[in-house]
PDB file of C-alpha atoms in Angstrom:
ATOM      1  CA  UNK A1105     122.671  93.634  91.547  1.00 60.00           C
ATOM      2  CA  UNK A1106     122.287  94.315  87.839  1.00 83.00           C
ATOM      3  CA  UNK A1107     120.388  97.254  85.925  1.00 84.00           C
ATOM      4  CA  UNK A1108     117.550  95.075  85.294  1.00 84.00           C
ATOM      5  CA  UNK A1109     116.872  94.138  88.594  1.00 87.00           C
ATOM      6  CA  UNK A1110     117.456  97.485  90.429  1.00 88.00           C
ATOM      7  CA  UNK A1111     114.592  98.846  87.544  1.00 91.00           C
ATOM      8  CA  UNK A1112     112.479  96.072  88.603  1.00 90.00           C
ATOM      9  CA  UNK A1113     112.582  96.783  92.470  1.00 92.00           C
ATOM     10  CA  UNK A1114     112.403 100.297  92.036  1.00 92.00           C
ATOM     11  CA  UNK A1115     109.247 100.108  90.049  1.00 91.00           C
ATOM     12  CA  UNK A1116     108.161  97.913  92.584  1.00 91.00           C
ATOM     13  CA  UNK A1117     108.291 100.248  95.183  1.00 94.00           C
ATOM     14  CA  UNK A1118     107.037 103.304  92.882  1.00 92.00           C
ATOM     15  CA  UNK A1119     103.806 101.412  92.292  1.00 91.00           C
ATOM     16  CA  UNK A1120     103.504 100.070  96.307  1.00 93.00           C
ATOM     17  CA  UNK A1121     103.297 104.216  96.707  1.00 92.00           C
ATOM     18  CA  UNK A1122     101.085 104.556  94.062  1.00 90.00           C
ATOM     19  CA  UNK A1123      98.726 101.431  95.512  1.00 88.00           C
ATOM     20  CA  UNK A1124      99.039 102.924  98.950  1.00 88.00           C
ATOM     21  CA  UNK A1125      98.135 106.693  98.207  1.00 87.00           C
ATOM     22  CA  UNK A1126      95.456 105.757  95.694  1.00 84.00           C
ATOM     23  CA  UNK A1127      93.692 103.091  98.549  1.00 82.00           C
ATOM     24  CA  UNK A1128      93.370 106.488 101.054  1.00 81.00           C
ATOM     25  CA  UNK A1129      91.670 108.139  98.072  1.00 83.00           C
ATOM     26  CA  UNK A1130      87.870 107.617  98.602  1.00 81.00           C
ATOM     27  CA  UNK A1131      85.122 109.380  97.121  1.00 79.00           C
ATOM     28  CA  UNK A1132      83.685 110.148 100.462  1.00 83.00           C
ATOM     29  CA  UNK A1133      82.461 108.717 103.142  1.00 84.00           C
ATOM     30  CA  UNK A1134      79.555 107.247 102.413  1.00 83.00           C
ATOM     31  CA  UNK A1135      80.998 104.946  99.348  1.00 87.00           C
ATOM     32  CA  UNK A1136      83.963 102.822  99.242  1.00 88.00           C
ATOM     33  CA  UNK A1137      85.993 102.805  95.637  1.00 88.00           C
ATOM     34  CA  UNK A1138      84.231  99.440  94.654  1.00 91.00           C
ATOM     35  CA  UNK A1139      80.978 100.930  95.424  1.00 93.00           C
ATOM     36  CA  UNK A1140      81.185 103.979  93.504  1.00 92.00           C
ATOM     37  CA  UNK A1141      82.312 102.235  90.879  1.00 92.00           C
ATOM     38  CA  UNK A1142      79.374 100.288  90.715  1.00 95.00           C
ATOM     39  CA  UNK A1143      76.773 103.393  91.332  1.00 95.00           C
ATOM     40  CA  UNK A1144      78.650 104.944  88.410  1.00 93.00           C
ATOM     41  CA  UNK A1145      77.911 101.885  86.198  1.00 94.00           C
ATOM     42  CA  UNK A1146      74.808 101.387  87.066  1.00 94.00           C
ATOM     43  CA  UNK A1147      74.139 105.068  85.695  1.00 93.00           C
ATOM     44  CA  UNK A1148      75.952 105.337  82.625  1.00 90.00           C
ATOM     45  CA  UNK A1149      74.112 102.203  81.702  1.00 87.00           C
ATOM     46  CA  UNK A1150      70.716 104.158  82.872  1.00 83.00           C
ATOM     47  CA  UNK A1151      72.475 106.595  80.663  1.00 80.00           C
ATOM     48  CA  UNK A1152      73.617 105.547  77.605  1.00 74.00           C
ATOM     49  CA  UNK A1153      69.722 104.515  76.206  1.00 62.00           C
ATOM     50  CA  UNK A1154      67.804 106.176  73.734  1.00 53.00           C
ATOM     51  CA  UNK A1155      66.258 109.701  75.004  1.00 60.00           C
ATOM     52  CA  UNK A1156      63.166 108.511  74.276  1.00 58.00           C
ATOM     53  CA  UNK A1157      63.187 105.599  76.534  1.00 65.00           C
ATOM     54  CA  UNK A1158      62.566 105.633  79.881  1.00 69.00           C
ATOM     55  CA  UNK A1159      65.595 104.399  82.076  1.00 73.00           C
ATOM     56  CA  UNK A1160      65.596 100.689  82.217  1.00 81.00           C
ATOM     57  CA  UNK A1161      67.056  99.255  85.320  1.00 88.00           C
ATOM     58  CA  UNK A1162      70.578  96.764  84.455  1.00 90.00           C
ATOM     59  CA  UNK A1163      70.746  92.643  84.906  1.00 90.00           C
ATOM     60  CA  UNK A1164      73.315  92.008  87.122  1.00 90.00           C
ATOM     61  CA  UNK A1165      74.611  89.564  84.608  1.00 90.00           C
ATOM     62  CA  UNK A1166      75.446  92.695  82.258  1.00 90.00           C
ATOM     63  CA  UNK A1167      76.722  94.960  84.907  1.00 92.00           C
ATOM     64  CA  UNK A1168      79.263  91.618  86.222  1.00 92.00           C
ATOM     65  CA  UNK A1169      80.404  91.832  82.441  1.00 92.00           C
ATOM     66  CA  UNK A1170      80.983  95.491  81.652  1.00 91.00           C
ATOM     67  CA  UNK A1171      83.194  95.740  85.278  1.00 92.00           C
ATOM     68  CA  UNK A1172      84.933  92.140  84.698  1.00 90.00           C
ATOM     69  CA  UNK A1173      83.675  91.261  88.228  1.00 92.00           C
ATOM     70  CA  UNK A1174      82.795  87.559  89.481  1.00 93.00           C
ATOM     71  CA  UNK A1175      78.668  87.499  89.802  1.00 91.00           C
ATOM     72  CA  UNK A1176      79.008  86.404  93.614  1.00 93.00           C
ATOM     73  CA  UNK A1177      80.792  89.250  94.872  1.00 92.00           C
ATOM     74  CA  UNK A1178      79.024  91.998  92.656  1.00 93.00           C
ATOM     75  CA  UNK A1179      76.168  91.155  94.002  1.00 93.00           C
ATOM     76  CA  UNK A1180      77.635  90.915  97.531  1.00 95.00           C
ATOM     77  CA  UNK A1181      78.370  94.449  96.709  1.00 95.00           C
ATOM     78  CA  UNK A1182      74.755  95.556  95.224  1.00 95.00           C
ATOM     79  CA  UNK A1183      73.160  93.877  98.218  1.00 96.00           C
ATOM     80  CA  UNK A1184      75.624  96.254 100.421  1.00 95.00           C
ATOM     81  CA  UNK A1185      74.299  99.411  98.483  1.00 96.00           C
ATOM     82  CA  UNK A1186      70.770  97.996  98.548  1.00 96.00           C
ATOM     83  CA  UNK A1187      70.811  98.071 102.202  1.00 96.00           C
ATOM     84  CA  UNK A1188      71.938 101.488 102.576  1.00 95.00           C
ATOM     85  CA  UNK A1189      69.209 102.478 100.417  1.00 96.00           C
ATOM     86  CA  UNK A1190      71.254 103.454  97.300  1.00 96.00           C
ATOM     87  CA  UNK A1191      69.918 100.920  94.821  1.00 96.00           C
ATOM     88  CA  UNK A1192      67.053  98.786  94.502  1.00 96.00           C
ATOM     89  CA  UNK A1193      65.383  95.837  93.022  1.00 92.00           C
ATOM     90  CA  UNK A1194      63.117  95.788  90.366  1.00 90.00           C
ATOM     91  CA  UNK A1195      61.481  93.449  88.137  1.00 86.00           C
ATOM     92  CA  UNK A1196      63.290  93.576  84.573  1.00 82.00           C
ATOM     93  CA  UNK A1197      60.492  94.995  82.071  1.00 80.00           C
ATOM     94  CA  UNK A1198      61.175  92.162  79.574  1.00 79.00           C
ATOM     95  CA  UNK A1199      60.992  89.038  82.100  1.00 79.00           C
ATOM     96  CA  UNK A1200      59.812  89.288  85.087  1.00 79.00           C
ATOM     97  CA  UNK A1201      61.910  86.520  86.154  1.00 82.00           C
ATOM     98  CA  UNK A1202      65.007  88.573  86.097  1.00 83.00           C
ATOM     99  CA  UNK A1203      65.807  91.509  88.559  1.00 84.00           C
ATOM    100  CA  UNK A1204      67.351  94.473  87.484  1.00 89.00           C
ATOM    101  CA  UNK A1205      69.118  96.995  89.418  1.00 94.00           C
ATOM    102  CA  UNK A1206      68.911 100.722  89.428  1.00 93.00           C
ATOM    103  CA  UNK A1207      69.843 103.759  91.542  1.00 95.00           C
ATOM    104  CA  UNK A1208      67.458 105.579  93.852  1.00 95.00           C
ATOM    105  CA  UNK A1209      67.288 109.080  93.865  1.00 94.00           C
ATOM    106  CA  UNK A1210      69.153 109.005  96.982  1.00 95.00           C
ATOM    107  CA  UNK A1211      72.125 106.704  95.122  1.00 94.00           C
ATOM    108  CA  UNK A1212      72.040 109.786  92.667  1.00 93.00           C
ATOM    109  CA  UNK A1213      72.847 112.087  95.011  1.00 93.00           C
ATOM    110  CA  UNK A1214      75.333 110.481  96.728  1.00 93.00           C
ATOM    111  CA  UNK A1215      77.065 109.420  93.319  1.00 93.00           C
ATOM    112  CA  UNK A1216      77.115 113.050  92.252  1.00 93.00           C
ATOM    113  CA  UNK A1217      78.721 114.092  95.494  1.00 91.00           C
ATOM    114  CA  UNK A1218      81.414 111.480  95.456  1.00 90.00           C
ATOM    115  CA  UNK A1219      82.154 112.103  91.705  1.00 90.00           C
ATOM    116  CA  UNK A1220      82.902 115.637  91.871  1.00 91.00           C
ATOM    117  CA  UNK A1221      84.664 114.927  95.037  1.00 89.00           C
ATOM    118  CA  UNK A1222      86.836 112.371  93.246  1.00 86.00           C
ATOM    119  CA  UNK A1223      87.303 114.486  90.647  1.00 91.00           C
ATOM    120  CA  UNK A1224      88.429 117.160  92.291  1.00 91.00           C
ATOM    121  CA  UNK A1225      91.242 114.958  94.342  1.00 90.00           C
ATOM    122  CA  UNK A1226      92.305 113.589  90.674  1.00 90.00           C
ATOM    123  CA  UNK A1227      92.205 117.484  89.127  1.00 94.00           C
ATOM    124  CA  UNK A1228      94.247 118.446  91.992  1.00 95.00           C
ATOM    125  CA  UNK A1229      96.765 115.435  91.589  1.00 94.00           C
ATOM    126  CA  UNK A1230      97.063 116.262  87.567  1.00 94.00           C
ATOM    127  CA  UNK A1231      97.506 120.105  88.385  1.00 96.00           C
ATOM    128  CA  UNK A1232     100.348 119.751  90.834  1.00 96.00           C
ATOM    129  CA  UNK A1233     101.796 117.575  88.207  1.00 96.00           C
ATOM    130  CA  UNK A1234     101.082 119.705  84.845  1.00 96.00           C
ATOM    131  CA  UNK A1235      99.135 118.678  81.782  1.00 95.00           C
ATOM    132  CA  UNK A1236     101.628 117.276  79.522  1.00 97.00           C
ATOM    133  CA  UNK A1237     102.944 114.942  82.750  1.00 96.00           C
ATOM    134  CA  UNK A1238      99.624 113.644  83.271  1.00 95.00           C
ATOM    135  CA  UNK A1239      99.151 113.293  79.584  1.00 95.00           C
ATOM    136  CA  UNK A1240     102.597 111.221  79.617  1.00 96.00           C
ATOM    137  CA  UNK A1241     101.434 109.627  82.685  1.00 94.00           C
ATOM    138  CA  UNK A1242      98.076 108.071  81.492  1.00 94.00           C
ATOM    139  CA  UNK A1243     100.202 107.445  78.155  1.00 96.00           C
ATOM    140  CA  UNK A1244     102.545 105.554  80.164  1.00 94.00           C
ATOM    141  CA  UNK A1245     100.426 103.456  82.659  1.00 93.00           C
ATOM    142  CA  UNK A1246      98.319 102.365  79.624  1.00 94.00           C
ATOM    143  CA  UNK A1247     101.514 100.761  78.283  1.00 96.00           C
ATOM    144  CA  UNK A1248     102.559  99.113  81.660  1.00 93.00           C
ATOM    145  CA  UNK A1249      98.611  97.783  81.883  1.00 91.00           C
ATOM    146  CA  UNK A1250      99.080  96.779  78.577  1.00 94.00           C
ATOM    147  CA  UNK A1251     102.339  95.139  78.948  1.00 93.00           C
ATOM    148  CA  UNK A1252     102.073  93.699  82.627  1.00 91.00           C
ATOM    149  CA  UNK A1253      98.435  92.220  80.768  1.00 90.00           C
ATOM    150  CA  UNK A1254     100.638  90.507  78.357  1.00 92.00           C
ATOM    151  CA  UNK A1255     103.543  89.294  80.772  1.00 91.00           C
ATOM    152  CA  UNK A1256     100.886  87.175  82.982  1.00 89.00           C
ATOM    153  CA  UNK A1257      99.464  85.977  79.744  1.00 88.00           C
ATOM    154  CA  UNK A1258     102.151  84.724  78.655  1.00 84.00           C
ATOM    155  CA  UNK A1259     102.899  83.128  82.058  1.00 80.00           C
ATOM    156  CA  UNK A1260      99.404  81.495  82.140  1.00 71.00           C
ATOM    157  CA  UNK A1261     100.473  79.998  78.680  1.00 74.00           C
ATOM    158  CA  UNK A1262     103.667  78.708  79.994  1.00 72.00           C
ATOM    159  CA  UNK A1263     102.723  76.900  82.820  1.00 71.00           C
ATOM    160  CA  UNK A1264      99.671  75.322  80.654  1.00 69.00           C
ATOM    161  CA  UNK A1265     102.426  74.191  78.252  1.00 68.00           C
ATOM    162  CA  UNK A1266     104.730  72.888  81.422  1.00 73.00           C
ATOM    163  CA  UNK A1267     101.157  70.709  82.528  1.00 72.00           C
ATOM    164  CA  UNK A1268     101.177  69.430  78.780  1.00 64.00           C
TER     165      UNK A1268
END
């Protein structure tokens, strides 16, 4: 087996521990990954309006786009967190024919509990591995996003070009 293809496997495996470790990571036991994901979206875009505005509740449309999610299975999701009573429906202030989405205060409070909790599991991950390691790290995963981004590009434009 060459070089190449002993790097390849290995990374392979490094990333299958990586995927494994980080799926038992959950912010607690009330919220799946995907769910506090959304709750956290769904606040900073509460959050990031002028002070002087009241918090407007978000189109699904717009939170679909900002986390690069299908509209079918984000709102699978919202409907999930709507049940449990951490989100709810309201009529968009601008046209009433749209709904909009925000938290309740009891999706607050269970975001703010599952954020520090997650960020104590990640603080705890970076300390055991030291601050210019993590820096390095995030430097590093960045690249391989950036470059594994670019491989399956480049695949996609391939096999258009083998249809051609």
């Amino acid at each position: 087996m060459d070089c190449h293809k002993i790097q390849t496997a290995e990374l392979f495996r490094s990333m299958d521990r990586v995927r494994r470790a980080w799926h038992s990571v959950i912010p607690c036991d009330a919220l799946s990954k995907s769910q506090f994901g959304t709750l956290l979206t769904i606040y900073h875009f509460q959050k990031t309006q002028h002070e002087d505005e009241s918090p407007r509740p978000v189109k699904l449309s717009d939170l679909a786009n900002s986390m690069s999610q299908s509209l079918p299975a984000l709102s699978q999701r919202v409907k999930q967190l709507e049940d449990i009573g951490y989100v709810k429906r309201v009529p968009y202030p601008d046209d009433r024919r749209i709904t909009g989405i925000e938290l309740t205060d009891e999706g607050t409070e269970v975001l703010f509990l599952a954020r520090d909790r997650f960020d104590g599991i990640l603080s705890d991950a970076s300390d055991h591995l030291g601050a210019e390691t993590s820096e390095r790290l995030i430097f590093l995963l960045n690249q391989l996003a950036e470059a594994l981004e670019l491989a399956v590009s480049h695949m996609g434009q391939n096999e258009e070009q083998k249809k051609s």
